[in-house]
Amino acid sequence: MMWSPFYWYYEIRGNETYSQRLLTNDVLEVLENTGKLQRRGNQQFCNIDDFPWIDIVVVNSDNGNYGSLEDLNSEWVNLIAIAGSKSNPGNEILYINLLTEIAQKINWELISEADDDGNENIVLVGNH
């Protein structure tokens, strides 16, 4: 898990074992329709100009780990990994609102990887 004084790290996932997968194109469509993100690569997104800095990758991870090109070029995905900037603390609610919307649309959970108090894997939105 990661904690940083500069970034918030979130995950949207089906469950803690990353065993739930969805079709990549279905997930990409949800992200494209938020009105706050733009495609930056095959399975990567960034913010539009009037939304705070955000970096999102949609991957087929190995138990939450990813990094190879194949992870970013997959028919199925089991993780959406997100980084948002802490430069303006007021942006956190904007990130949470956007990510909650995405998580609810695909019935996955939203977690914060770590908070400033050292807690890890805090579930912000459960899946139903």
Short mmCIF file of C-alpha atoms in Angstrom, two decimals, residues 1 10-22 24 27-28 31 43 56-67 71-72 74 76-82 102 106 108-111 113 121:
data_model
loop_
_atom_site.label_atom_id
_atom_site.label_comp_id
_atom_site.label_asym_id
_atom_site.label_seq_id
_atom_site.Cartn_x
_atom_site.Cartn_y
_atom_site.Cartn_z
CA MET A 1 0.00 0.00 0.00
CA TYR A 10 -7.52 4.98 -4.38
CA GLU A 11 -8.62 1.68 -5.85
CA ILE A 12 -11.91 0.66 -7.37
CA ARG A 13 -12.13 -3.13 -7.33
CA GLY A 14 -14.66 -5.92 -7.19
CA ASN A 15 -13.24 -7.35 -3.97
CA GLU A 16 -10.05 -7.55 -1.94
CA THR A 17 -8.79 -10.61 -3.83
CA TYR A 18 -9.25 -8.91 -7.25
CA SER A 19 -11.13 -12.01 -8.42
CA GLN A 20 -14.04 -10.10 -10.00
CA ARG A 21 -13.42 -9.02 -13.56
CA LEU A 22 -15.36 -6.86 -15.98
CA THR A 24 -12.50 -3.59 -20.29
CA VAL A 27 -15.38 0.01 -17.73
CA LEU A 28 -13.76 2.43 -20.19
CA LEU A 31 -15.03 6.49 -17.31
CA GLN A 43 -6.55 2.10 -20.64
CA ILE A 56 -6.30 6.67 -13.62
CA VAL A 57 -5.29 3.29 -15.03
CA VAL A 58 -7.71 0.46 -15.77
CA VAL A 59 -5.79 -2.81 -15.54
CA ASN A 60 -5.94 -6.56 -15.39
CA SER A 61 -3.80 -6.84 -12.26
CA ASP A 62 -2.08 -9.78 -10.62
CA ASN A 63 -3.56 -9.56 -7.12
CA GLY A 64 -3.48 -5.77 -7.30
CA ASN A 65 -0.03 -5.56 -8.89
CA TYR A 66 0.52 -4.35 -12.44
CA GLY A 67 3.12 -2.73 -14.61
CA ASP A 71 -1.88 -5.23 -18.01
CA LEU A 72 -2.87 -2.10 -19.94
CA SER A 74 -6.51 -6.52 -21.76
CA TRP A 76 -10.87 -7.98 -18.92
CA VAL A 77 -9.96 -5.77 -15.96
CA ASN A 78 -10.06 -6.27 -12.20
CA LEU A 79 -8.69 -2.95 -10.92
CA ILE A 80 -9.00 0.77 -11.45
CA ALA A 81 -6.03 2.48 -9.79
CA ILE A 82 -6.26 6.21 -9.10
CA ILE A 102 -17.78 5.21 -11.05
CA ILE A 106 -19.98 -0.91 -12.01
CA TRP A 108 -17.39 -2.35 -7.27
CA GLU A 109 -15.97 -0.99 -4.03
CA LEU A 110 -13.95 2.20 -3.63
CA ILE A 111 -11.09 2.09 -1.20
CA GLU A 113 -5.15 2.80 0.06
CA ASN A 121 -7.53 -0.18 2.70
#
